[in-house]
């Protein structure tokens, strides 16, 4: 079956440091890839997406590139802020035989990011 | 715009009790789903629905029932609560649209403790 593996956390950084959170996946089909973010006490929010190989998703200074050859979708940000402290989830949405995903996602275990001033 | 609304926010049950977690969305989304979030395991799919009257099992369905009588509502029922069901539960919805892009809209979660 499908699976997503994220780097283990927690990750602690100082403000303005560079961030990388690794994510690799296995899928039976050709998935779409997502990063979701969860702020304390809230539900998950879509951060960025990529739907085909070599696509780069970006939002709020975060970027991730869909690498089919290495089955990876690593999240990066050049300069983190205290407000980026949250839990980050990598996820994939695979298509079934009928060509739809029905909104089902497979999630990684999540990476807790803490940014200090 | 309310989005996805879950109630209650917190709940404590004793082993063997039953309860229903409520979920409602006002975006006219066709797809709805329930996930549970446990430390170190990310989110795992419990049940999902592709429209009113149609539901199916996800990765961890045992101990949970669902039904979908309307597009807006997708309640999750625990028939006989067990300590292993202590978790944070999230309801999500998404539209039927582009096949390769189905972002989920999440509620704020229900934190359930079973003693």
PDB file of C-alpha atoms in Angstrom:
ATOM      1  CA  UNK A   1       0.000   0.000   0.000  1.00  0.00           C
ATOM      2  CA  UNK A   2       0.856   3.657  -0.029  1.00  0.00           C
ATOM      3  CA  UNK A   3       3.069   5.149   2.671  1.00  0.00           C
ATOM      4  CA  UNK A   4       4.790   8.419   3.592  1.00  0.00           C
ATOM      5  CA  UNK A   5       7.919   8.721   5.725  1.00  0.00           C
ATOM      6  CA  UNK A   6       9.027  12.006   7.267  1.00  0.00           C
ATOM      7  CA  UNK A   7      12.216  12.855   9.062  1.00  0.00           C
ATOM      8  CA  UNK A   8      11.935  12.375  12.777  1.00  0.00           C
ATOM      9  CA  UNK A   9      11.536  15.430  14.937  1.00  0.00           C
ATOM     10  CA  UNK A  10      11.225  17.519  16.824  1.00  0.00           C
ATOM     11  CA  UNK A  11      13.186  20.174  14.973  1.00  0.00           C
ATOM     12  CA  UNK A  12      14.348  23.231  16.879  1.00  0.00           C
ATOM     13  CA  UNK A  13      15.763  26.239  15.050  1.00  0.00           C
ATOM     14  CA  UNK A  14      16.662  29.841  15.697  1.00  0.00           C
ATOM     15  CA  UNK A  15      14.808  32.570  13.843  1.00  0.00           C
ATOM     16  CA  UNK A  16      16.151  33.174  10.287  1.00  0.00           C
ATOM     17  CA  UNK A  17      17.692  29.693  10.079  1.00  0.00           C
ATOM     18  CA  UNK A  18      17.254  27.461   7.027  1.00  0.00           C
ATOM     19  CA  UNK A  19      14.677  24.692   7.288  1.00  0.00           C
ATOM     20  CA  UNK A  20      14.546  21.310   5.589  1.00  0.00           C
ATOM     21  CA  UNK A  21      12.054  18.589   6.481  1.00  0.00           C
ATOM     22  CA  UNK A  22      12.580  15.412   4.490  1.00  0.00           C
ATOM     23  CA  UNK A  23       9.700  13.421   3.069  1.00  0.00           C
ATOM     24  CA  UNK A  24       9.772  10.251   0.960  1.00  0.00           C
ATOM     25  CA  UNK A  25       6.870   8.180  -0.279  1.00  0.00           C
ATOM     26  CA  UNK A  26       5.827   4.897  -1.826  1.00  0.00           C
ATOM     27  CA  UNK A  27       2.726   4.690  -3.971  1.00  0.00           C
ATOM     28  CA  UNK A  28       1.197   2.175  -6.338  1.00  0.00           C
ATOM     29  CA  UNK A  29       0.058   4.840  -8.786  1.00  0.00           C
ATOM     30  CA  UNK A  30       1.037   8.415  -9.664  1.00  0.00           C
ATOM     31  CA  UNK A  31       0.127  10.452  -6.588  1.00  0.00           C
ATOM     32  CA  UNK A  32      -0.378  14.109  -5.881  1.00  0.00           C
ATOM     33  CA  UNK A  33       1.788  15.347  -3.003  1.00  0.00           C
ATOM     34  CA  UNK A  34       0.959  17.810  -0.253  1.00  0.00           C
ATOM     35  CA  UNK A  35       2.357  19.528   2.792  1.00  0.00           C
ATOM     36  CA  UNK A  36      -0.125  20.377   5.528  1.00  0.00           C
ATOM     37  CA  UNK A  37       0.555  22.493   8.615  1.00  0.00           C
ATOM     38  CA  UNK A  38      -1.132  22.260  12.009  1.00  0.00           C
ATOM     39  CA  UNK A  39      -0.902  25.194  14.400  1.00  0.00           C
ATOM     40  CA  UNK A  40      -1.552  24.577  18.100  1.00  0.00           C
ATOM     41  CA  UNK A  41      -5.195  23.782  18.850  1.00  0.00           C
ATOM     42  CA  UNK A  42      -6.245  23.884  15.209  1.00  0.00           C
ATOM     43  CA  UNK A  43      -6.971  21.517  12.368  1.00  0.00           C
ATOM     44  CA  UNK A  44      -4.653  20.944   9.448  1.00  0.00           C
ATOM     45  CA  UNK A  45      -4.307  23.533   6.682  1.00  0.00           C
ATOM     46  CA  UNK A  46      -2.956  22.957   3.209  1.00  0.00           C
ATOM     47  CA  UNK A  47       0.459  24.618   2.892  1.00  0.00           C
ATOM     48  CA  UNK A  48       1.421  23.633  -0.656  1.00  0.00           C
ATOM     49  CA  UNK A  49       0.895  20.970  -3.297  1.00  0.00           C
ATOM     50  CA  UNK A  50       2.388  19.397  -6.412  1.00  0.00           C
ATOM     51  CA  UNK A  51       0.535  17.143  -8.801  1.00  0.00           C
ATOM     52  CA  UNK A  52       3.191  15.913 -11.238  1.00  0.00           C
ATOM     53  CA  UNK A  53       6.889  15.242 -11.462  1.00  0.00           C
ATOM     54  CA  UNK A  54       9.186  18.302 -11.247  1.00  0.00           C
ATOM     55  CA  UNK A  55       6.326  20.543 -10.098  1.00  0.00           C
ATOM     56  CA  UNK A  56       7.376  22.981  -7.374  1.00  0.00           C
ATOM     57  CA  UNK A  57       4.771  23.933  -4.810  1.00  0.00           C
ATOM     58  CA  UNK A  58       5.283  27.154  -2.879  1.00  0.00           C
ATOM     59  CA  UNK A  59       3.473  29.241  -0.280  1.00  0.00           C
ATOM     60  CA  UNK A  60       4.452  31.655   2.536  1.00  0.00           C
ATOM     61  CA  UNK A  61       8.152  31.211   1.697  1.00  0.00           C
ATOM     62  CA  UNK A  62       7.980  27.406   1.866  1.00  0.00           C
ATOM     63  CA  UNK A  63       8.852  25.306  -1.180  1.00  0.00           C
ATOM     64  CA  UNK A  64       8.834  21.634  -2.122  1.00  0.00           C
ATOM     65  CA  UNK A  65       9.644  19.928  -5.426  1.00  0.00           C
ATOM     66  CA  UNK A  66       8.037  16.671  -6.611  1.00  0.00           C
ATOM     67  CA  UNK A  67      10.972  14.346  -7.361  1.00  0.00           C
ATOM     68  CA  UNK A  68       9.660  11.188  -8.973  1.00  0.00           C
ATOM     69  CA  UNK A  69      13.106   9.651  -9.475  1.00  0.00           C
ATOM     70  CA  UNK A  70      13.863   9.776  -5.752  1.00  0.00           C
ATOM     71  CA  UNK A  71      10.190   9.551  -4.594  1.00  0.00           C
ATOM     72  CA  UNK A  72      10.721  12.609  -2.433  1.00  0.00           C
ATOM     73  CA  UNK A  73       8.969  15.881  -1.603  1.00  0.00           C
ATOM     74  CA  UNK A  74      11.220  17.711   0.856  1.00  0.00           C
ATOM     75  CA  UNK A  75       9.964  20.927   2.471  1.00  0.00           C
ATOM     76  CA  UNK A  76      12.325  23.928   2.611  1.00  0.00           C
ATOM     77  CA  UNK A  77      12.271  27.512   3.820  1.00  0.00           C
ATOM     78  CA  UNK A  78      15.179  29.889   3.613  1.00  0.00           C
ATOM     79  CA  UNK A  79      14.517  31.894   6.773  1.00  0.00           C
ATOM     80  CA  UNK A  80      12.095  30.632   9.407  1.00  0.00           C
ATOM     81  CA  UNK A  81      10.127  32.818  11.804  1.00  0.00           C
ATOM     82  CA  UNK A  82       8.767  32.176  15.271  1.00  0.00           C
ATOM     83  CA  UNK A  83       5.285  32.117  13.732  1.00  0.00           C
ATOM     84  CA  UNK A  84       6.289  29.034  11.673  1.00  0.00           C
ATOM     85  CA  UNK A  85       6.319  26.922  14.841  1.00  0.00           C
ATOM     86  CA  UNK A  86       3.815  24.143  14.140  1.00  0.00           C
ATOM     87  CA  UNK A  87       3.497  20.488  13.152  1.00  0.00           C
ATOM     88  CA  UNK A  88       4.148  19.762   9.480  1.00  0.00           C
ATOM     89  CA  UNK A  89       2.667  16.754   7.676  1.00  0.00           C
ATOM     90  CA  UNK A  90       3.646  15.360   4.313  1.00  0.00           C
ATOM     91  CA  UNK A  91       0.813  13.557   2.541  1.00  0.00           C
ATOM     92  CA  UNK A  92      -0.095  11.903  -0.734  1.00  0.00           C
ATOM     93  CA  UNK A  93      -3.318  11.402  -2.606  1.00  0.00           C
ATOM     94  CA  UNK A  94      -3.340   8.473  -4.959  1.00  0.00           C
ATOM     95  CA  UNK A  95      -5.829   7.801  -7.708  1.00  0.00           C
ATOM     96  CA  UNK A  96      -7.960   4.691  -7.728  1.00  0.00           C
ATOM     97  CA  UNK A  97      -8.794   2.580 -10.745  1.00  0.00           C
ATOM     98  CA  UNK A  98     -11.540   5.017 -11.628  1.00  0.00           C
ATOM     99  CA  UNK A  99      -9.115   7.935 -11.733  1.00  0.00           C
ATOM    100  CA  UNK A 100     -10.279   9.728  -8.587  1.00  0.00           C
ATOM    101  CA  UNK A 101      -8.904   9.982  -5.058  1.00  0.00           C
ATOM    102  CA  UNK A 102     -12.196  10.540  -3.198  1.00  0.00           C
ATOM    103  CA  UNK A 103     -10.345  13.017  -1.020  1.00  0.00           C
ATOM    104  CA  UNK A 104      -8.419  10.308   0.831  1.00  0.00           C
ATOM    105  CA  UNK A 105      -4.905  11.104   1.962  1.00  0.00           C
ATOM    106  CA  UNK A 106      -2.048   9.043   3.351  1.00  0.00           C
ATOM    107  CA  UNK A 107      -0.084  11.053   5.921  1.00  0.00           C
ATOM    108  CA  UNK A 108       3.401  10.917   7.305  1.00  0.00           C
ATOM    109  CA  UNK A 109       3.868  10.913  11.055  1.00  0.00           C
ATOM    110  CA  UNK A 110       4.345  14.677  11.318  1.00  0.00           C
ATOM    111  CA  UNK A 111       7.356  16.794  12.286  1.00  0.00           C
ATOM    112  CA  UNK A 112       7.172  19.247  15.165  1.00  0.00           C
ATOM    113  CA  UNK A 113       9.001  22.496  14.387  1.00  0.00           C
ATOM    114  CA  UNK A 114       9.882  24.981  17.122  1.00  0.00           C
ATOM    115  CA  UNK A 115      11.505  28.286  16.200  1.00  0.00           C
ATOM    116  CA  UNK A 116      13.150  30.373  18.931  1.00  0.00           C
ATOM    117  CA  UNK A 117      13.689  34.165  18.708  1.00  0.00           C
TER     118      UNK A 117
ATOM    119  CA  UNK B   1     -17.829  31.115   6.254  1.00  0.00           C
ATOM    120  CA  UNK B   2     -17.798  28.330   8.871  1.00  0.00           C
ATOM    121  CA  UNK B   3     -16.096  25.616   6.779  1.00  0.00           C
ATOM    122  CA  UNK B   4     -15.958  22.306   8.678  1.00  0.00           C
ATOM    123  CA  UNK B   5     -17.432  22.354  12.185  1.00  0.00           C
ATOM    124  CA  UNK B   6     -16.817  19.604  14.718  1.00  0.00           C
ATOM    125  CA  UNK B   7     -18.509  19.141  18.077  1.00  0.00           C
ATOM    126  CA  UNK B   8     -17.706  18.615  20.864  1.00  0.00           C
ATOM    127  CA  UNK B   9     -14.140  19.949  21.198  1.00  0.00           C
ATOM    128  CA  UNK B  10     -13.382  17.732  24.201  1.00  0.00           C
ATOM    129  CA  UNK B  11     -15.012  14.569  25.547  1.00  0.00           C
ATOM    130  CA  UNK B  12     -14.244  12.096  28.315  1.00  0.00           C
ATOM    131  CA  UNK B  13     -15.907   8.676  28.198  1.00  0.00           C
ATOM    132  CA  UNK B  14     -15.803   5.599  30.355  1.00  0.00           C
ATOM    133  CA  UNK B  15     -15.024   2.253  28.767  1.00  0.00           C
ATOM    134  CA  UNK B  16     -18.141   0.790  27.194  1.00  0.00           C
ATOM    135  CA  UNK B  17     -20.007   4.070  26.758  1.00  0.00           C
ATOM    136  CA  UNK B  18     -21.218   5.183  23.363  1.00  0.00           C
ATOM    137  CA  UNK B  19     -21.203   8.596  21.761  1.00  0.00           C
ATOM    138  CA  UNK B  20     -21.409  10.421  18.448  1.00  0.00           C
ATOM    139  CA  UNK B  21     -18.899  12.944  17.171  1.00  0.00           C
ATOM    140  CA  UNK B  22     -20.601  15.507  14.983  1.00  0.00           C
ATOM    141  CA  UNK B  23     -19.232  16.976  11.762  1.00  0.00           C
ATOM    142  CA  UNK B  24     -20.887  19.491   9.464  1.00  0.00           C
ATOM    143  CA  UNK B  25     -19.622  21.383   6.435  1.00  0.00           C
ATOM    144  CA  UNK B  26     -21.212  24.294   4.591  1.00  0.00           C
ATOM    145  CA  UNK B  27     -19.147  24.211   1.396  1.00  0.00           C
ATOM    146  CA  UNK B  28     -21.335  21.696  -0.452  1.00  0.00           C
ATOM    147  CA  UNK B  29     -18.408  19.286  -0.674  1.00  0.00           C
ATOM    148  CA  UNK B  30     -19.162  15.810  -1.965  1.00  0.00           C
ATOM    149  CA  UNK B  31     -16.355  14.004  -0.127  1.00  0.00           C
ATOM    150  CA  UNK B  32     -16.081  13.765   3.651  1.00  0.00           C
ATOM    151  CA  UNK B  33     -13.817  11.719   5.883  1.00  0.00           C
ATOM    152  CA  UNK B  34     -12.800  10.997   9.456  1.00  0.00           C
ATOM    153  CA  UNK B  35      -9.203  10.700  10.630  1.00  0.00           C
ATOM    154  CA  UNK B  36      -7.651   9.982  13.988  1.00  0.00           C
ATOM    155  CA  UNK B  37      -4.372  11.550  15.049  1.00  0.00           C
ATOM    156  CA  UNK B  38      -2.076   9.698  17.411  1.00  0.00           C
ATOM    157  CA  UNK B  39       1.461  10.711  18.491  1.00  0.00           C
ATOM    158  CA  UNK B  40       4.126   9.468  16.116  1.00  0.00           C
ATOM    159  CA  UNK B  41       1.570   8.003  13.702  1.00  0.00           C
ATOM    160  CA  UNK B  42       0.275  10.989  11.805  1.00  0.00           C
ATOM    161  CA  UNK B  43      -3.354  10.877  10.719  1.00  0.00           C
ATOM    162  CA  UNK B  44      -5.052   7.614   9.808  1.00  0.00           C
ATOM    163  CA  UNK B  45      -8.268   7.326   7.841  1.00  0.00           C
ATOM    164  CA  UNK B  46     -11.213   5.767   9.710  1.00  0.00           C
ATOM    165  CA  UNK B  47     -14.146   6.068   7.265  1.00  0.00           C
ATOM    166  CA  UNK B  48     -14.970   8.185   4.283  1.00  0.00           C
ATOM    167  CA  UNK B  49     -17.955   9.121   2.154  1.00  0.00           C
ATOM    168  CA  UNK B  50     -18.210  10.132  -1.497  1.00  0.00           C
ATOM    169  CA  UNK B  51     -21.764  11.424  -1.226  1.00  0.00           C
ATOM    170  CA  UNK B  52     -25.031  11.166   0.668  1.00  0.00           C
ATOM    171  CA  UNK B  53     -25.887   7.525   1.325  1.00  0.00           C
ATOM    172  CA  UNK B  54     -22.424   6.211   0.360  1.00  0.00           C
ATOM    173  CA  UNK B  55     -19.716   5.350   2.892  1.00  0.00           C
ATOM    174  CA  UNK B  56     -16.684   3.086   2.963  1.00  0.00           C
ATOM    175  CA  UNK B  57     -14.000   1.940   5.358  1.00  0.00           C
ATOM    176  CA  UNK B  58     -10.563   3.444   5.672  1.00  0.00           C
ATOM    177  CA  UNK B  59      -7.410   2.112   7.287  1.00  0.00           C
ATOM    178  CA  UNK B  60      -8.680   1.796  10.899  1.00  0.00           C
ATOM    179  CA  UNK B  61     -12.496   1.323  10.857  1.00  0.00           C
ATOM    180  CA  UNK B  62     -12.957  -1.151  13.715  1.00  0.00           C
ATOM    181  CA  UNK B  63     -15.076   0.180  16.579  1.00  0.00           C
ATOM    182  CA  UNK B  64     -16.532   3.054  14.551  1.00  0.00           C
ATOM    183  CA  UNK B  65     -19.703   3.483  12.502  1.00  0.00           C
ATOM    184  CA  UNK B  66     -20.690   6.243  10.104  1.00  0.00           C
ATOM    185  CA  UNK B  67     -23.656   7.254   8.013  1.00  0.00           C
ATOM    186  CA  UNK B  68     -24.289  10.125   5.647  1.00  0.00           C
ATOM    187  CA  UNK B  69     -27.901  11.069   5.213  1.00  0.00           C
ATOM    188  CA  UNK B  70     -27.199  14.594   3.927  1.00  0.00           C
ATOM    189  CA  UNK B  71     -24.369  16.260   2.007  1.00  0.00           C
ATOM    190  CA  UNK B  72     -23.622  18.518   4.987  1.00  0.00           C
ATOM    191  CA  UNK B  73     -23.347  16.052   7.888  1.00  0.00           C
ATOM    192  CA  UNK B  74     -21.086  13.070   8.553  1.00  0.00           C
ATOM    193  CA  UNK B  75     -21.313  11.854  12.179  1.00  0.00           C
ATOM    194  CA  UNK B  76     -18.904   9.291  13.641  1.00  0.00           C
ATOM    195  CA  UNK B  77     -20.306   6.844  16.192  1.00  0.00           C
ATOM    196  CA  UNK B  78     -18.387   4.953  18.841  1.00  0.00           C
ATOM    197  CA  UNK B  79     -20.624   2.056  19.871  1.00  0.00           C
ATOM    198  CA  UNK B  80     -18.626   0.845  22.887  1.00  0.00           C
ATOM    199  CA  UNK B  81     -15.662   3.054  23.712  1.00  0.00           C
ATOM    200  CA  UNK B  82     -12.283   1.491  24.514  1.00  0.00           C
ATOM    201  CA  UNK B  83      -9.097   3.108  25.893  1.00  0.00           C
ATOM    202  CA  UNK B  84      -7.431   2.431  22.524  1.00  0.00           C
ATOM    203  CA  UNK B  85      -9.819   4.974  21.011  1.00  0.00           C
ATOM    204  CA  UNK B  86      -8.296   7.793  23.034  1.00  0.00           C
ATOM    205  CA  UNK B  87      -7.166  10.142  20.294  1.00  0.00           C
ATOM    206  CA  UNK B  88      -7.799  13.413  18.495  1.00  0.00           C
ATOM    207  CA  UNK B  89     -10.405  13.036  15.767  1.00  0.00           C
ATOM    208  CA  UNK B  90     -10.533  15.215  12.670  1.00  0.00           C
ATOM    209  CA  UNK B  91     -13.281  15.514  10.136  1.00  0.00           C
ATOM    210  CA  UNK B  92     -12.399  16.721   6.634  1.00  0.00           C
ATOM    211  CA  UNK B  93     -14.182  17.528   3.413  1.00  0.00           C
ATOM    212  CA  UNK B  94     -13.224  18.140  -0.182  1.00  0.00           C
ATOM    213  CA  UNK B  95     -14.944  18.773  -3.472  1.00  0.00           C
ATOM    214  CA  UNK B  96     -15.265  16.428  -6.380  1.00  0.00           C
ATOM    215  CA  UNK B  97     -13.222  18.183  -8.986  1.00  0.00           C
ATOM    216  CA  UNK B  98      -9.849  17.925 -10.676  1.00  0.00           C
ATOM    217  CA  UNK B  99      -8.823  14.324 -10.260  1.00  0.00           C
ATOM    218  CA  UNK B 100      -5.264  15.000  -9.244  1.00  0.00           C
ATOM    219  CA  UNK B 101      -5.913  17.787  -6.783  1.00  0.00           C
ATOM    220  CA  UNK B 102      -8.178  17.203  -3.831  1.00  0.00           C
ATOM    221  CA  UNK B 103      -7.127  19.453  -0.951  1.00  0.00           C
ATOM    222  CA  UNK B 104      -8.872  18.627   2.280  1.00  0.00           C
ATOM    223  CA  UNK B 105     -10.561  21.193   4.538  1.00  0.00           C
ATOM    224  CA  UNK B 106     -10.253  20.132   8.169  1.00  0.00           C
ATOM    225  CA  UNK B 107     -12.258  20.860  11.271  1.00  0.00           C
ATOM    226  CA  UNK B 108     -10.498  21.849  14.498  1.00  0.00           C
ATOM    227  CA  UNK B 109     -10.746  18.390  15.983  1.00  0.00           C
ATOM    228  CA  UNK B 110     -12.342  16.555  18.916  1.00  0.00           C
ATOM    229  CA  UNK B 111     -10.050  15.410  21.699  1.00  0.00           C
ATOM    230  CA  UNK B 112     -11.473  12.173  23.126  1.00  0.00           C
ATOM    231  CA  UNK B 113     -10.260  10.439  26.271  1.00  0.00           C
ATOM    232  CA  UNK B 114     -11.562   6.996  27.234  1.00  0.00           C
ATOM    233  CA  UNK B 115     -10.869   5.905  30.802  1.00  0.00           C
TER     234      UNK B 115
END
